[in-house]
Short mmCIF file of C-alpha atoms in Angstrom, two decimals:
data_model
loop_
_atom_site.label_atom_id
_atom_site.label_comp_id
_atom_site.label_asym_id
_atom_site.label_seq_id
_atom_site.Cartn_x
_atom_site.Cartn_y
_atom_site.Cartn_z
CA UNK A 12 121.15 97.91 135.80
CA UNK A 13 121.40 95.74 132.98
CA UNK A 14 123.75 97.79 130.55
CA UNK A 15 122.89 95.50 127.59
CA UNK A 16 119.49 96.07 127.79
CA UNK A 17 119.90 99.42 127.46
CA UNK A 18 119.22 100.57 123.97
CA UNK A 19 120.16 103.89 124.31
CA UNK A 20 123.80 102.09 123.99
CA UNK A 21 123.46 101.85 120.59
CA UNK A 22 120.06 104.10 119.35
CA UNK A 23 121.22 108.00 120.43
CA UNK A 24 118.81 110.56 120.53
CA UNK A 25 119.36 111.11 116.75
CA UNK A 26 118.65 107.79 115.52
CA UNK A 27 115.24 106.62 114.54
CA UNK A 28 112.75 103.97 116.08
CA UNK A 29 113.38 100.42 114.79
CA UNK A 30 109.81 100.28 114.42
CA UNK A 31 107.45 102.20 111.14
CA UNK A 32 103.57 101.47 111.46
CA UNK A 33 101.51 102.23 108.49
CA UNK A 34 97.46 102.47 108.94
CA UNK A 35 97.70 100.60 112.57
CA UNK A 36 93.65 101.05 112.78
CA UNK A 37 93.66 99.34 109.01
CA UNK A 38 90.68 96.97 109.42
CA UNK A 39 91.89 94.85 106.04
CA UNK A 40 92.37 91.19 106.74
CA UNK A 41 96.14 91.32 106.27
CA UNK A 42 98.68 92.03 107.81
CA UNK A 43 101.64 93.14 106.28
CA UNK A 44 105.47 92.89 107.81
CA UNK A 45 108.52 94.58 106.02
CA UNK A 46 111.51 92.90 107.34
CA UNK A 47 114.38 94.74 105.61
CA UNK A 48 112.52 97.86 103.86
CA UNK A 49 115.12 100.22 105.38
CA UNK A 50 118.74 100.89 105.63
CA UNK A 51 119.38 102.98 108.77
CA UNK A 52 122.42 102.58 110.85
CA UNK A 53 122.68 103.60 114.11
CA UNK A 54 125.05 106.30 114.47
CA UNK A 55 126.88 104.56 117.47
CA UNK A 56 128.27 102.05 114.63
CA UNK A 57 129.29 104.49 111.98
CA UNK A 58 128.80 103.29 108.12
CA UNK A 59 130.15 99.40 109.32
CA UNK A 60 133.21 99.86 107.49
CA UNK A 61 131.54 100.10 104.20
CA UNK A 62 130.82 102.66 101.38
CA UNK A 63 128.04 104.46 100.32
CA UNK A 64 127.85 102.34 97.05
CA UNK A 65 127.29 99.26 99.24
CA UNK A 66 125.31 100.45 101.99
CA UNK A 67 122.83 100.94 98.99
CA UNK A 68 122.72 97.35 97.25
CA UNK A 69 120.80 94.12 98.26
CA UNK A 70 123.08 93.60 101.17
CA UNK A 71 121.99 96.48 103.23
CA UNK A 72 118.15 96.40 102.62
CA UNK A 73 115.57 95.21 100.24
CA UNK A 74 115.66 97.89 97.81
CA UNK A 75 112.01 99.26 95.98
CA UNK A 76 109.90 97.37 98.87
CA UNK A 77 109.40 100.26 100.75
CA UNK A 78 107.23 102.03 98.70
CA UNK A 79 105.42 99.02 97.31
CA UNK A 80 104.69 98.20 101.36
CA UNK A 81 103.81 101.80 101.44
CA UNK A 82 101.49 101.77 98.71
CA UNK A 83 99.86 98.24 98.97
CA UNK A 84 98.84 99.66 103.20
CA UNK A 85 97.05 102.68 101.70
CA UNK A 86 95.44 100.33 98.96
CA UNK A 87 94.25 97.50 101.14
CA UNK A 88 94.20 99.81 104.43
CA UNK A 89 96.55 97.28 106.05
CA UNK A 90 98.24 97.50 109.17
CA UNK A 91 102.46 97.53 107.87
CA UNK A 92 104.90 97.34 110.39
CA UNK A 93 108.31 97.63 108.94
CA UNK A 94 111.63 97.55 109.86
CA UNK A 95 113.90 100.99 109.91
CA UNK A 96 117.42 99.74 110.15
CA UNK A 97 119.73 97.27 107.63
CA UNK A 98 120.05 94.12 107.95
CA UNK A 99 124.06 94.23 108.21
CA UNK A 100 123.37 95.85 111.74
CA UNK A 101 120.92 92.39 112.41
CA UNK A 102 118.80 90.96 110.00
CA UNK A 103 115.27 90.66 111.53
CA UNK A 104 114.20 87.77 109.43
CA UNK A 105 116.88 85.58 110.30
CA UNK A 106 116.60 83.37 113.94
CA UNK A 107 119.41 85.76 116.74
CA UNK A 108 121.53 82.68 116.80
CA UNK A 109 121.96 81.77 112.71
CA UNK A 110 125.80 82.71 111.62
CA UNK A 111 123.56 85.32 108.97
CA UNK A 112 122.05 86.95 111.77
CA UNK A 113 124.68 89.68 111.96
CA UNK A 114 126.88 89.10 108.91
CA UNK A 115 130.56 89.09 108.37
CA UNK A 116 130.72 88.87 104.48
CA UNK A 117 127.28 89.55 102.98
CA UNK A 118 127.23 88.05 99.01
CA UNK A 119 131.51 88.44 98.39
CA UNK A 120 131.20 91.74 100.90
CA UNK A 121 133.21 91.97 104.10
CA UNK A 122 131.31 93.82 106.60
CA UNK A 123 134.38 95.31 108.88
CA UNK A 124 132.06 97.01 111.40
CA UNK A 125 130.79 93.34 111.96
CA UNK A 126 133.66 91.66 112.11
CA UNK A 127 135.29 89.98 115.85
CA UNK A 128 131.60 91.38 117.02
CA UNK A 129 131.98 90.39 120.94
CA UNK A 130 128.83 88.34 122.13
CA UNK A 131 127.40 91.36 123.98
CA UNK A 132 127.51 94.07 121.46
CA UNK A 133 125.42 91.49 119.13
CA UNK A 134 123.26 90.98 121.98
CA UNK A 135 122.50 94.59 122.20
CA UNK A 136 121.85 95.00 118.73
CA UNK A 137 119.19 91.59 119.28
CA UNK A 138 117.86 93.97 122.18
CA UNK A 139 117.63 97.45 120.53
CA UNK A 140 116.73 96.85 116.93
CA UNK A 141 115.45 92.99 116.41
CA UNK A 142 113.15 92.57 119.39
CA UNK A 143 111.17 95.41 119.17
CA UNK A 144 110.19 94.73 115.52
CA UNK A 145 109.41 91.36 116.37
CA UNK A 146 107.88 92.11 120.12
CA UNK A 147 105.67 94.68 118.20
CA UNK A 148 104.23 92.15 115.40
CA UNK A 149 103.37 89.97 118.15
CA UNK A 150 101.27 92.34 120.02
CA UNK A 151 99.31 93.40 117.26
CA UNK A 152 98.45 89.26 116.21
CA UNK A 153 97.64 88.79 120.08
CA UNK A 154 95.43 91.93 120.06
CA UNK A 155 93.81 90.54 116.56
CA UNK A 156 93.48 87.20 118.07
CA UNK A 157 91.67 88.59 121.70
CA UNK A 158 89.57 90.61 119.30
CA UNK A 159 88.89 88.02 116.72
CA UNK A 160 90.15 89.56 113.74
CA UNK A 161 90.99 87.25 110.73
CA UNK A 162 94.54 87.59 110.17
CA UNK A 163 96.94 87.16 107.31
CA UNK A 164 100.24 87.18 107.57
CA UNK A 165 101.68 88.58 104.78
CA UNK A 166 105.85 89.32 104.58
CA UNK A 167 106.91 91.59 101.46
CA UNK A 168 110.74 91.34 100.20
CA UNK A 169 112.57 92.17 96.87
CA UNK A 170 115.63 90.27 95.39
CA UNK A 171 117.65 90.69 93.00
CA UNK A 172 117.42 90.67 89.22
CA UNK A 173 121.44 88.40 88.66
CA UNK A 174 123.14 86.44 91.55
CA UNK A 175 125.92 85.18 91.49
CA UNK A 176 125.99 85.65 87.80
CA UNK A 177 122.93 83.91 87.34
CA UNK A 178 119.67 85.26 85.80
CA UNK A 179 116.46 85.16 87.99
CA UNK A 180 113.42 84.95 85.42
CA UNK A 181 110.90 85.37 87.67
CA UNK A 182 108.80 88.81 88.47
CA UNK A 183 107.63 87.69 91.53
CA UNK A 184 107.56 84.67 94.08
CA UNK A 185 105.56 83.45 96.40
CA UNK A 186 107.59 81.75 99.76
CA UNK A 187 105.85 79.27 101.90
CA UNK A 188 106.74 76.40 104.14
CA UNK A 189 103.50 74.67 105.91
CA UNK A 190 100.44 76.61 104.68
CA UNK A 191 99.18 74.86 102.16
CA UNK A 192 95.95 77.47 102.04
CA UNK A 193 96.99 81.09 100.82
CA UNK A 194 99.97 80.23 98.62
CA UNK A 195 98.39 77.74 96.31
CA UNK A 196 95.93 80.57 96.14
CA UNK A 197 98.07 83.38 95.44
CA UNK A 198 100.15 81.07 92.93
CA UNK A 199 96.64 80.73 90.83
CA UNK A 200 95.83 83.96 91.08
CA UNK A 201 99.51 85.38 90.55
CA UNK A 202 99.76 82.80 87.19
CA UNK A 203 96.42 84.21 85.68
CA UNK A 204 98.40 87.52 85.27
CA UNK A 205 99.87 87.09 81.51
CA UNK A 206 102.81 88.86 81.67
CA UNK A 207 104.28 87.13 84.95
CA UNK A 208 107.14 84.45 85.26
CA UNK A 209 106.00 83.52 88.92
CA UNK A 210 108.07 81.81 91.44
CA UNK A 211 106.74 79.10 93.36
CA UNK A 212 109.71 79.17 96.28
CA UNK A 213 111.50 80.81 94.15
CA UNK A 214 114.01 82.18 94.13
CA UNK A 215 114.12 81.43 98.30
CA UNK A 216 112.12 78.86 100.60
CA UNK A 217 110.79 79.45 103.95
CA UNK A 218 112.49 77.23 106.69
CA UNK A 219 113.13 77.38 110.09
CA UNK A 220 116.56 77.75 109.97
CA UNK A 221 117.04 80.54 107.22
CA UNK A 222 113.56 82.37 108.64
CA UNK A 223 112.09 84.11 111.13
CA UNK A 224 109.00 86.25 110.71
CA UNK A 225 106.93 83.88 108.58
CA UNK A 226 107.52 80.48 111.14
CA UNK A 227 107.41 82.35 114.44
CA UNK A 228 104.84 84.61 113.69
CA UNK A 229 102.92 82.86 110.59
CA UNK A 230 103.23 79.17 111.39
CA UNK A 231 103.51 79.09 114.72
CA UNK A 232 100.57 81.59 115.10
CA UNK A 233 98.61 79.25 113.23
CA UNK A 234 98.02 81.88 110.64
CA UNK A 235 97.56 82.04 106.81
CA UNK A 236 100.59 83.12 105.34
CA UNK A 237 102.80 83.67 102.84
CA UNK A 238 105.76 85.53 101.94
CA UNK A 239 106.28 87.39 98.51
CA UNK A 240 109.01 88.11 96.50
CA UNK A 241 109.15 91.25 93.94
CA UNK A 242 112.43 91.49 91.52
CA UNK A 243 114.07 94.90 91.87
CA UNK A 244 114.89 96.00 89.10
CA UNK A 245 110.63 96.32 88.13
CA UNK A 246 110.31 98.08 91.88
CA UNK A 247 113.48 100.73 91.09
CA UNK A 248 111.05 103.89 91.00
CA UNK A 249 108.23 105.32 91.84
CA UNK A 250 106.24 104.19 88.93
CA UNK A 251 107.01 100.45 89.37
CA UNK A 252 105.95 100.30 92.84
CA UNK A 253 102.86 101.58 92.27
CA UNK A 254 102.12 99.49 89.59
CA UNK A 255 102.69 96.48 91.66
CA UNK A 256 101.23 97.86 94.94
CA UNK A 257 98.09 98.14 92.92
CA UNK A 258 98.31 94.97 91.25
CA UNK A 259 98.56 93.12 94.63
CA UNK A 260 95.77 95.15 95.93
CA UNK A 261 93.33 93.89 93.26
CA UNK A 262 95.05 90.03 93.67
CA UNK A 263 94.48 90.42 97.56
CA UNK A 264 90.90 91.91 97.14
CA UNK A 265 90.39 88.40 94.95
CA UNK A 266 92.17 86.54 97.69
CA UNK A 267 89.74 87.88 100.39
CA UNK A 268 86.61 87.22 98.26
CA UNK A 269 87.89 83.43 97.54
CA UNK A 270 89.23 83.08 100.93
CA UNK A 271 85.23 83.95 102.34
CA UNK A 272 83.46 81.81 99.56
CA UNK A 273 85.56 78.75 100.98
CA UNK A 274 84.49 79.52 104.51
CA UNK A 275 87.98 79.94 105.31
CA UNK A 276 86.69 83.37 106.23
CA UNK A 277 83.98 84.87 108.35
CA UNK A 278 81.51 85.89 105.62
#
């Protein structure tokens, strides 16, 4: 038997699925991903070396999108699937074979647990935590597809309010590379809101080298996408994410309604 392709290597009994699924019968147009909305690490590989007070920052997860990806499914009934474990154990929206992939300093953080990884430990960790996020969004587009439901590809992140000592002024961006029909859209529609700085690719840019779920699953699918972008420090409680899960409802709902009045959309 193949021992690296067994996940029960590294995912015991105690450890959660890779996988959440939010509203998987949602019949709304999009379809929303959640690449780093949790933290988990398996037990197998201990805390990685690091302490609590890391484990809990930008580095290990995109903190607040959770519940704004919770909310926004409920709102929209949108299929979410979402991602369970940190990205320090693999970062599922990075390509397997980018240096980020599994990180050995994260911002000015050395990850110990990650450090002299041997080629087939981060091969399991590919096989027990990054494919079947990624094998599971797949099957759900090729069931939309073979059932011919419109699809849009929609991949929610958070980022942080300073980097490297620099402030970010914007509240929210929108990240694109090749659609050039929902993010000129959402920009508009994002912009009309009078309290927003918005990003347009900022503060990140899709590309095929520092991507994965938007140009294997978005592009390549041929479907409308567009990733989005939500500063953390509006997102830290319960309060701000449902104010912006319900603002992005009503933007979507105005998405959906321009998106059919174009013809872009089965009416």
């Amino acid at each position: 038997m193949d021992s690296i392709g067994d996940t029960s290597l590294l995912l015991g009994s105690e450890d959660v699925p890779p996988v959440l699924e939010h509203n998987a019968q949602g019949a709304s147009l999009f379809l929303l991903t959640c690449d780093h909305y949790g933290r988990a690490i398996p037990r197998s590989l201990g805390d990685l070396g690091l302490p609590a007070s890391e484990l809990a920052r930008h580095i290990a997860w995109d903190p607040g999108i959770a519940g704004v990806a919770d909310a926004l499914s409920k709102h929209l009934g949108a299929h979410l699937i979402a991602q369970r474990y940190s990205r320090l154990v693999i970062d599922c929206n990075r390509p397997p074979d980018a240096i980020s992939s599994i990180p050995r300093i994260s911002e000015a953080t050395v990850i110990p647990g990650n450090e002299g990884l041997a080629r087939d430990a981060a091969e399991l960790r590919r096989r027990a935590v990054f494919d079947p996020y990624h094998r599971r969004i797949g099957e759900v587009i090729d069931r939309r597809l073979r059932d011919g439901v419109p699809t849009v590809l929609v991949s929610l992140h958070s980022f942080t309010s300073v980097y490297a000592g620099i402030a970010r002024p914007w509240h929210i961006g929108t990240l694109y590379h090749r659609d050039t029909r929902l993010p000129p859209l959402l920009l508009k529609l994002l912009r009309e809101e009078p309290d927003l700085v918005v990003g347009d690719n900022e503060p990140y840019a899709v590309s095929d080298e520092t991507d994965y779920t938007i140009p294997v699953h978005g592009e390549a699918r041929g479907l409308m996408n567009s990733g989005i972008e939500i500063r953390q420090d509006l997102i830290a409680d319960q309060a701000g994410q449902k104010q912006w899960a319900e603002r992005l409802a009503r933007i979507f709902a105005e998405i959906e309604a321009a998106l059919r009045a174009q013809g872009l959309l089965p009416v």
